[in-house]
Coordinates of C-alpha atoms in Angstrom, one line a residue:
X7 CA 107.8 6.2 6.7
X8 CA 107.9 2.5 7.2
X9 CA 103.9 3.5 9.2
X10 CA 102.7 4.6 6.0
X11 CA 103.8 1.9 3.9
X12 CA 102.3 -0.9 5.8
X13 CA 98.9 1.0 6.4
X14 CA 98.8 1.3 2.7
X15 CA 99.6 -2.2 2.7
X16 CA 97.4 -3.3 5.0
X17 CA 94.1 -1.4 4.4
X18 CA 94.6 0.7 0.8
X19 CA 96.7 -1.4 -1.6
X20 CA 94.2 -4.3 -2.8
X21 CA 90.6 -2.2 -2.2
X22 CA 92.2 -0.2 -4.7
X23 CA 93.0 -2.5 -7.2
X24 CA 89.3 -3.4 -7.6
X25 CA 88.9 0.8 -7.7
X26 CA 87.2 0.8 -4.2
X27 CA 88.0 2.6 -0.9
X28 CA 88.8 0.7 2.3
X29 CA 84.8 0.7 3.3
X30 CA 83.6 0.2 -0.2
X31 CA 85.5 -3.1 -0.1
X32 CA 85.0 -4.5 3.4
X33 CA 80.7 -3.7 2.2
X34 CA 81.7 -6.3 -1.0
X35 CA 83.6 -8.9 1.0
X36 CA 81.4 -8.9 4.0
X37 CA 78.1 -9.2 2.0
X38 CA 80.2 -12.2 -0.1
X39 CA 80.9 -13.9 3.3
X40 CA 77.0 -13.4 4.0
X41 CA 76.1 -15.5 1.0
X42 CA 78.8 -18.0 1.4
X43 CA 77.4 -18.8 4.7
X44 CA 74.1 -19.2 3.3
X45 CA 75.3 -21.5 0.3
X46 CA 77.6 -23.2 3.4
X47 CA 73.8 -23.6 5.5
X48 CA 71.9 -24.8 2.1
X49 CA 74.8 -27.2 1.0
X50 CA 74.5 -28.7 5.2
X51 CA 70.6 -29.4 4.9
X52 CA 70.9 -31.1 1.5
X53 CA 73.4 -32.9 2.9
X54 CA 71.0 -34.3 5.3
X55 CA 68.2 -33.9 3.8
X56 CA 68.8 -34.3 0.2
X57 CA 65.4 -33.4 -0.7
X58 CA 65.8 -30.1 0.1
X59 CA 68.1 -26.9 -1.2
X60 CA 69.1 -29.5 -4.6
X61 CA 70.3 -26.4 -5.9
X62 CA 70.5 -23.6 -4.0
X63 CA 74.4 -23.6 -2.6
X64 CA 75.6 -24.2 -6.6
X65 CA 73.3 -21.1 -7.7
X66 CA 74.3 -18.8 -5.3
X67 CA 78.3 -20.2 -5.8
X68 CA 77.1 -19.3 -9.3
X69 CA 75.9 -15.8 -8.6
X70 CA 78.7 -15.0 -6.5
X71 CA 81.3 -16.1 -9.3
X72 CA 79.4 -13.8 -11.8
X73 CA 80.0 -11.3 -9.4
X74 CA 83.6 -11.5 -8.6
X75 CA 84.5 -12.1 -12.6
X76 CA 82.4 -8.7 -13.2
X77 CA 84.6 -6.4 -10.8
X78 CA 88.2 -8.1 -12.4

């Protein structure tokens, strides 16, 4: 039915492209979002106090990029 198609498109189809369930995908995406927030905080601290967090944001982004690339 149409309802099933919308449900599948919104919740199932994309996680399936990386061989995950909805909740597995949610866990990965929430972890990713957490580390993006940490990187943003480090960049903000660095903007105000350049001697602090000199490589923190870039290190986090590199690690996240590696994780993302390993999934596809």
